[in-house]
Tab-separated table of C-alpha atoms and ligand atoms in Angstrom:
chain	number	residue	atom	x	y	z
M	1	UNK	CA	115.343	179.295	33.394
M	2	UNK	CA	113.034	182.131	33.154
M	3	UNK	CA	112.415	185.641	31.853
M	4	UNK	CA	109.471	187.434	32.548
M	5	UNK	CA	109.154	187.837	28.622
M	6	UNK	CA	110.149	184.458	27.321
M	7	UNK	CA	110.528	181.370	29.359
M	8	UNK	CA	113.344	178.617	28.638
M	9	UNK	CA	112.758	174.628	29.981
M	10	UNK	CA	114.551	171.452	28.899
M	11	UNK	CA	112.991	168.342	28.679
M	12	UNK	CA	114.581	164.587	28.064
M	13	UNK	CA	116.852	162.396	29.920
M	14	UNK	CA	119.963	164.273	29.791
M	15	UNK	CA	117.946	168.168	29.032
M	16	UNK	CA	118.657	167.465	24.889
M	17	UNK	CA	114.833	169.631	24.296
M	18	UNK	CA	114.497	173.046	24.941
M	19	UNK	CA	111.451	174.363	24.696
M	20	UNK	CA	111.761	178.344	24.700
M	21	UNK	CA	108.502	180.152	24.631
M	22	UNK	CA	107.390	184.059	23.891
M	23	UNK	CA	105.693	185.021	27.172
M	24	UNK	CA	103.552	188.255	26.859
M	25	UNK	CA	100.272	187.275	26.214
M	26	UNK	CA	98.638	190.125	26.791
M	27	UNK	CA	100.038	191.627	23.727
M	28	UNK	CA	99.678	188.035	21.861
M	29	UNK	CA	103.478	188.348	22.048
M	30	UNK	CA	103.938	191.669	19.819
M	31	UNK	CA	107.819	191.505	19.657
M	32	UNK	CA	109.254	194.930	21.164
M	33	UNK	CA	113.071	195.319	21.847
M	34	UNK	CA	113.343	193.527	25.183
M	35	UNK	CA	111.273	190.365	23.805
M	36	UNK	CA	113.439	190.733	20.392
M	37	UNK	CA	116.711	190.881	22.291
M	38	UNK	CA	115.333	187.775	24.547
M	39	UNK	CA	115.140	185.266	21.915
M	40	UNK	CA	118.450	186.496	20.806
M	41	UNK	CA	119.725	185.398	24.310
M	42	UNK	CA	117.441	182.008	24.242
M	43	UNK	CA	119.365	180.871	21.496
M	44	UNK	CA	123.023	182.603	22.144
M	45	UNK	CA	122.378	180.720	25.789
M	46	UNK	CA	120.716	177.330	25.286
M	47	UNK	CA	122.578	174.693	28.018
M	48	UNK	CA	124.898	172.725	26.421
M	49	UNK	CA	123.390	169.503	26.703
M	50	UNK	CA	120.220	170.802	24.451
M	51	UNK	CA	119.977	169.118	21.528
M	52	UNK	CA	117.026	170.398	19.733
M	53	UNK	CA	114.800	173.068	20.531
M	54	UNK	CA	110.626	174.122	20.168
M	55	UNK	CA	110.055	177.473	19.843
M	56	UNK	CA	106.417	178.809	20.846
M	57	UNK	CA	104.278	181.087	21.873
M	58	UNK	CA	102.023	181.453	25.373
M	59	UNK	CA	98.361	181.968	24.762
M	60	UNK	CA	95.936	182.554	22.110
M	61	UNK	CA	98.552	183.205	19.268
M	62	UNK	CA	101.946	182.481	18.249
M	63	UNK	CA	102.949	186.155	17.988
M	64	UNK	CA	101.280	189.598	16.366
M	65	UNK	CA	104.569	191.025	15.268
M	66	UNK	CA	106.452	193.795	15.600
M	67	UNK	CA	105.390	195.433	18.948
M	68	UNK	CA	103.659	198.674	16.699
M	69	UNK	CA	103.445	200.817	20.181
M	70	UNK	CA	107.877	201.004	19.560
M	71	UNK	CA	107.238	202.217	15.948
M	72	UNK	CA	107.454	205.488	17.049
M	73	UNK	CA	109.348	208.455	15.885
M	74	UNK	CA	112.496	206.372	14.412
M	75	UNK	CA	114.451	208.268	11.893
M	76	UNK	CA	116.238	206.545	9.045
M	77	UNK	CA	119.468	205.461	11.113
M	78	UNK	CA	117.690	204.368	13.587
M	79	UNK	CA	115.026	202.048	11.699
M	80	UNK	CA	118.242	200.685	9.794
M	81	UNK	CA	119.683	199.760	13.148
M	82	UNK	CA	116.768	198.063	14.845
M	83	UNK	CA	116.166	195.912	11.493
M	84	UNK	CA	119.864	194.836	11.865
M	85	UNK	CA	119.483	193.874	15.638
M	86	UNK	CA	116.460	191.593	14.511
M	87	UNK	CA	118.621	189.942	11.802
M	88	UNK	CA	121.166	189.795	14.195
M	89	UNK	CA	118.558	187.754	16.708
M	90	UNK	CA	116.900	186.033	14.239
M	91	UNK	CA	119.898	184.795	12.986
M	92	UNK	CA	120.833	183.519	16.393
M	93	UNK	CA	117.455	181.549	16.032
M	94	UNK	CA	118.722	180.414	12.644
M	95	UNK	CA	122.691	179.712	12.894
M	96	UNK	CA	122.000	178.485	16.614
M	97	UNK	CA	123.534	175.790	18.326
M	98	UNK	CA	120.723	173.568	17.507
M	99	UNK	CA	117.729	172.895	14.983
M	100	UNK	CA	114.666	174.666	15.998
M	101	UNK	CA	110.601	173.321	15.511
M	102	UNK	CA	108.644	176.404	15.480
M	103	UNK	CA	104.921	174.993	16.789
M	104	UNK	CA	102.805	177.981	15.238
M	105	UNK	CA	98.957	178.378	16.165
M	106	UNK	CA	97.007	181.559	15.753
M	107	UNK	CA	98.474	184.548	14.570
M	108	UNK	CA	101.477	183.606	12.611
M	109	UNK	CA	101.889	187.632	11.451
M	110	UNK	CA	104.453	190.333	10.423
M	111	UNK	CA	107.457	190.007	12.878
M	112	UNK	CA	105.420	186.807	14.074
M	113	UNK	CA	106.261	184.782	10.338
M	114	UNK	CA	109.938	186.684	10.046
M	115	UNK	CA	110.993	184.707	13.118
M	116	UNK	CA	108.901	181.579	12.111
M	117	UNK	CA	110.631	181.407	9.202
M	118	UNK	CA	114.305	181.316	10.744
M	119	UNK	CA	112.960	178.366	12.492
M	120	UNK	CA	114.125	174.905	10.469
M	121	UNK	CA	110.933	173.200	10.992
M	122	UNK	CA	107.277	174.975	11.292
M	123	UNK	CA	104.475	172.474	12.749
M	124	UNK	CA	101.392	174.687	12.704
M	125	UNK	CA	97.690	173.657	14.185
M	126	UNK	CA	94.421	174.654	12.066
M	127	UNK	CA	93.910	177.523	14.009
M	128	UNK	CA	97.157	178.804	12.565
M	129	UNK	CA	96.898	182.127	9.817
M	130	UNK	CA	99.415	183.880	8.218
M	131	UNK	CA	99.729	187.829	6.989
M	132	UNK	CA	102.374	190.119	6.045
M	133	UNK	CA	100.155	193.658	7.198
M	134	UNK	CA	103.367	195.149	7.090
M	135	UNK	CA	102.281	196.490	3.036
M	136	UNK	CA	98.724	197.609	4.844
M	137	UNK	CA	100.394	199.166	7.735
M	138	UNK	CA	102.622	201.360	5.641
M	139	UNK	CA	105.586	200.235	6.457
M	140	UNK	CA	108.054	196.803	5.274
M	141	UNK	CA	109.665	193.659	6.323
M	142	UNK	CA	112.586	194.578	8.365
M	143	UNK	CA	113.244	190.980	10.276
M	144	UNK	CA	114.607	188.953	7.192
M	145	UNK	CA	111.303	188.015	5.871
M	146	UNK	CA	112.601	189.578	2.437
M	147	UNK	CA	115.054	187.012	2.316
M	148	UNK	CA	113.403	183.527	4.454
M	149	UNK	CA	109.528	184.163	3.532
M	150	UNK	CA	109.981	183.926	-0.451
M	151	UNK	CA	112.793	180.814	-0.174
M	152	UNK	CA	109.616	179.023	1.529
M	153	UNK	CA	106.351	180.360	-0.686
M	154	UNK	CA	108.205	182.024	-3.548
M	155	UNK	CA	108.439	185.592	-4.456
M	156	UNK	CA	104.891	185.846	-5.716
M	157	UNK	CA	102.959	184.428	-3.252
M	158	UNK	CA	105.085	186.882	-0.572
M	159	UNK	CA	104.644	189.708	-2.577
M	160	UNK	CA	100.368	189.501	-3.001
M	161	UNK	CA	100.464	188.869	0.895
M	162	UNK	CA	102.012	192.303	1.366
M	163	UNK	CA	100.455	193.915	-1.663
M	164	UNK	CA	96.449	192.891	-0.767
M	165	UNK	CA	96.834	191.782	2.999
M	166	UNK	CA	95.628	188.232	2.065
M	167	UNK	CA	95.552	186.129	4.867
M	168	UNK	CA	96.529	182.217	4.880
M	169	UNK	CA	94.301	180.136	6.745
M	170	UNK	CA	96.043	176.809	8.268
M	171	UNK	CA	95.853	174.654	5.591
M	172	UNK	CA	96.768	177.143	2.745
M	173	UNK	CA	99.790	178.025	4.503
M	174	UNK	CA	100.683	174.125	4.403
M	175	UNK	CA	100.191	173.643	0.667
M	176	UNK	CA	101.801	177.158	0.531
M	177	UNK	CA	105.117	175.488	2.129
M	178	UNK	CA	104.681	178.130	5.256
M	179	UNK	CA	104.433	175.185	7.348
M	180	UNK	CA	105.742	171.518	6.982
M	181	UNK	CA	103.455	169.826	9.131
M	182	UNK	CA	99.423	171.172	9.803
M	183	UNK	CA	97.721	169.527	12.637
M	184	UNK	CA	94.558	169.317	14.897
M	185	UNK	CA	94.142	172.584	16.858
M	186	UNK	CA	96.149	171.971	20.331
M	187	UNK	CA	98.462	169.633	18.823
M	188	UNK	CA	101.141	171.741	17.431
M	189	UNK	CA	103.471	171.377	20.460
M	190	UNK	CA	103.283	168.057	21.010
M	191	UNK	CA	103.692	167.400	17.340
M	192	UNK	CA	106.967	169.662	17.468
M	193	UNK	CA	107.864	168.167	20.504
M	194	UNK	CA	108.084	165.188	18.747
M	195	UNK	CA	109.805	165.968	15.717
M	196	UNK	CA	112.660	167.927	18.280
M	197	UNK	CA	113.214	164.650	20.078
M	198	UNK	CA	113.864	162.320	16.607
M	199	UNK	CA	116.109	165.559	15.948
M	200	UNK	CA	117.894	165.428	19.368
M	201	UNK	CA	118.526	161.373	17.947
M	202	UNK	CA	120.962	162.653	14.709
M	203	UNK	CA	124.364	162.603	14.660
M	204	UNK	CA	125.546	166.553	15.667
M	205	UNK	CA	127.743	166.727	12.543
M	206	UNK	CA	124.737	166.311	10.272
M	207	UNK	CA	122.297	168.357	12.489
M	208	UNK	CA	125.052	170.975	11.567
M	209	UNK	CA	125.169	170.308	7.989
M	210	UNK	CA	121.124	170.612	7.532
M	211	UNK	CA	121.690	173.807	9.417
M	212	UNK	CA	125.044	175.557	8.129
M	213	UNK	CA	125.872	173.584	5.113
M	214	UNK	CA	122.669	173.181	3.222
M	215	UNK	CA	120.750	176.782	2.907
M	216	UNK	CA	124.345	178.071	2.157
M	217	UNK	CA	124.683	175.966	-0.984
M	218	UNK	CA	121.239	176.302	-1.708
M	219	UNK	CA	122.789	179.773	-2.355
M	220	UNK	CA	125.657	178.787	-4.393
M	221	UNK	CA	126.186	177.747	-8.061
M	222	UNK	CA	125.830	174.194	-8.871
M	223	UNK	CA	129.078	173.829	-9.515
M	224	UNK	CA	130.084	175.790	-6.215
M	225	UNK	CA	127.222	173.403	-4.388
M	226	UNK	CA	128.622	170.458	-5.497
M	227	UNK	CA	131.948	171.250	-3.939
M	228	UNK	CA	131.157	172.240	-0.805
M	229	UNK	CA	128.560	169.526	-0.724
M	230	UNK	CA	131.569	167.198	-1.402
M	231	UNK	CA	133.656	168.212	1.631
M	232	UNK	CA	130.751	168.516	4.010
M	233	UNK	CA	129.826	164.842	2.965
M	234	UNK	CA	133.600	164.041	3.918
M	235	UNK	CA	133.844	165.806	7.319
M	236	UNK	CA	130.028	164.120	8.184
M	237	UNK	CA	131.097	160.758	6.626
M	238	UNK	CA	134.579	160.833	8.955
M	239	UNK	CA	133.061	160.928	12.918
M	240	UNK	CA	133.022	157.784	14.820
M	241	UNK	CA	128.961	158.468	14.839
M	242	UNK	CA	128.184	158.366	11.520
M	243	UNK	CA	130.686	155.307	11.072
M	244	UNK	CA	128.888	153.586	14.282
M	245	UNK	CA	125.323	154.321	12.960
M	246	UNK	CA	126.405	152.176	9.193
M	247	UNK	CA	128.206	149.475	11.087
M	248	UNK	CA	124.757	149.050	13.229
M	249	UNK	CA	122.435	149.211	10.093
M	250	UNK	CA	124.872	146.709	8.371
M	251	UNK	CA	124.577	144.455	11.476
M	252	UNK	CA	121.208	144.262	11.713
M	253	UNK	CA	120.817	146.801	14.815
M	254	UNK	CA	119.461	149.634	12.918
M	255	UNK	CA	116.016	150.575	12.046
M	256	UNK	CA	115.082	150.163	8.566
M	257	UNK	CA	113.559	152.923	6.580
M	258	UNK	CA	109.813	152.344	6.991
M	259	UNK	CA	106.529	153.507	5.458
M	260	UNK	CA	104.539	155.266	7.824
S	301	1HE	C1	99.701	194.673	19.885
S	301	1HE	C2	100.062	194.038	18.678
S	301	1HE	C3	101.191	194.547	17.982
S	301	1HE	C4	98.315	193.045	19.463
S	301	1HE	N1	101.847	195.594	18.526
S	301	1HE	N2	100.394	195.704	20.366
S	301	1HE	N3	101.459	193.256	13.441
S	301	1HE	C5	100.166	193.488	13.144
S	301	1HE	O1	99.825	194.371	12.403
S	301	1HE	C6	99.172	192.609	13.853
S	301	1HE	C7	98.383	193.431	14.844
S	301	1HE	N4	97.583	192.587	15.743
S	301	1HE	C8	96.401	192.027	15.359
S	301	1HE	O2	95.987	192.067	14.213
S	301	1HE	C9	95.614	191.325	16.444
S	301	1HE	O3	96.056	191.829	17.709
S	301	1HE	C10	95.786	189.764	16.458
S	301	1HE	C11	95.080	189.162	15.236
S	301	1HE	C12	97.258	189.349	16.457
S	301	1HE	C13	95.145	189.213	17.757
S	301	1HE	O4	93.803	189.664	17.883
S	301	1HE	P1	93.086	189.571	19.303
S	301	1HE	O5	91.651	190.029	19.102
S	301	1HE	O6	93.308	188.238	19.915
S	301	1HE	O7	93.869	190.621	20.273
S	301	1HE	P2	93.774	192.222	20.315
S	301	1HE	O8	92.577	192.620	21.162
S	301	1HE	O9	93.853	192.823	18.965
S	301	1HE	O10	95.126	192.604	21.070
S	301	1HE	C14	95.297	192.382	22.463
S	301	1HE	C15	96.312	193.423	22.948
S	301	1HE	O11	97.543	193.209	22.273
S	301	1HE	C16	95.900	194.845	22.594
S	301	1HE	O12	96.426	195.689	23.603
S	301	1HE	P3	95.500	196.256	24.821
S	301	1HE	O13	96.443	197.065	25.628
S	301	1HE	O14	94.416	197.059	24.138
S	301	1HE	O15	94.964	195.034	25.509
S	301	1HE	C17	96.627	195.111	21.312
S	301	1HE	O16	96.872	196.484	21.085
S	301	1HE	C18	97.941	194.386	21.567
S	301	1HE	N5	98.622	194.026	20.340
S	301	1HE	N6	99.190	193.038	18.441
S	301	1HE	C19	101.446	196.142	19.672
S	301	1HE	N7	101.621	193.996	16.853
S	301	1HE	C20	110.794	193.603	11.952
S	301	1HE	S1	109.606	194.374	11.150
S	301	1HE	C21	108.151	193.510	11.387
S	301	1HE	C22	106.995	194.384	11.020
S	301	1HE	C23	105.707	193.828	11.545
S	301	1HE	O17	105.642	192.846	12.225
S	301	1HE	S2	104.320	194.720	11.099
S	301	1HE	C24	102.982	193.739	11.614
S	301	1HE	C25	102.562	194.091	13.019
């Protein structure tokens, strides 16, 4: 499947890997409203055998950001609006079907890092930076990065990004927590590629959990985490999978947990 803006294949035996990519290289994938409302669709429309998917970017850089040409001559209602439709497509990125692998490299900016960080996994290569110019460009976040960038780097390092226009080089942004893996430049895909195929592997009821259970009581109380933690242990625990996965460790057909 393909857009002119963003193109969708699968990969694997049965198509369990998507791998959706921005297409607009020109504009080193500046997100404007059709590109925006694309990756909503991506994700609202992945097949249903797809398992896991790689999101990515075609060309020199990941993406530059909000498409700045579109920033025109919004008034209040309207900026509030198209900030909700990019929660409302980044969250389709986030609350998917499926875990995403975001395989970053270049310009990991504005926009660019809001929708990196509703990815579950970021794999960047050393040509990957990072930058918030939203605070040099006079304007804010407005694609959750309020809420996702300081969960991953904390509220301090988010806020001297915006406040200075620091920029983190590959391997700052890996210590930082921006990214989870940091690898040689060209590799990032691959690397994702990788990690989205052991991912395609889990049982769906836990892939679920890591995605809908786990940031939500991350959120909660302790005593309101433990709970829910509780039941979605039960419902996981309960499917034929996860029972069929123990029985084949206990057997001997299993892989053991191995240093790597
Ligand atoms: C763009 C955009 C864009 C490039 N909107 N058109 N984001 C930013 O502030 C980042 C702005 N972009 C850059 O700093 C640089 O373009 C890059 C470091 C990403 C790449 O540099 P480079 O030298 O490879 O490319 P370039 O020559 O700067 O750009 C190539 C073309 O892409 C050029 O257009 P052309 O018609 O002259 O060829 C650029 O104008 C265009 N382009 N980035 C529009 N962002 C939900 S709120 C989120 C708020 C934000 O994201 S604010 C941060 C916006």
């Amino acid at each position: 499947m393909s857009h002119s803006l963003i193109q969708i294949e699968t990969q694997g035996e049965h198509g369990e890997i998507a791998v959706v990519r921005l297409h607009r290289p020109s504009k080193r994938n500046a997100l404007n409203d059709a590109l925006i409302l694309a990756v909503r669709n991506a994700f609202a429309g992945l097949p249903r055998s797809v398992r896991a998917a790689v999101l990515c970017g075609a060309g020199e850089h990941f993406c530059a950001g909000l498409d700045l040409s579109e920033l025109s001559e919004r008034d209040a209602g309207e900026g509030l609006h198209h900030s909700r439709m990019w929660h409302e497509a980044l969250n389709q990125v986030q609350y998917g079907p499926v875990p995403v692998v975001a395989a970053l490299h270049g310009a990991v900016v504005g926009g660019g890092l809001e929708l990196a960080s509703a990815c579950h996994i970021r794999v960047a290569d050393e040509t990957a930076f990072y930058a918030l110019p939203e605070g040099t460009r006079g304007i804010f976040v407005g694609g959750g990065g309020s809420v996702r960038i300081p969960r991953l780097i904390g509220v301090a390092r988010m806020t001297d990004m915006m406040l200075t226009g620091r920029v983190y080089d590959a391997s700052e942004g890996e210590r930082a927590g921006l990214a989870q893996y940091l690898v040689p430049a060209g590799g990032a895909l691959d690397k994702a590629l990788e990690l989205a195929r052991r991912i395609a592997t889990n049982a769906p009821l836990t892939n679920y959990a890591l995605m809908h259970a786990l940031p939500r009581i991350a959120e909660q109380s302790a005593d309101h985490g433990y709970l829910t933690e509780a039941m979605m242990a039960a419902i996981a625990q309960s499917a034929p999978d996860a029972k069929a996965r123990v029985r084949a460790f206990l057997e001997g057909r299993a892989a053991k947990v191995k240093k790597s």
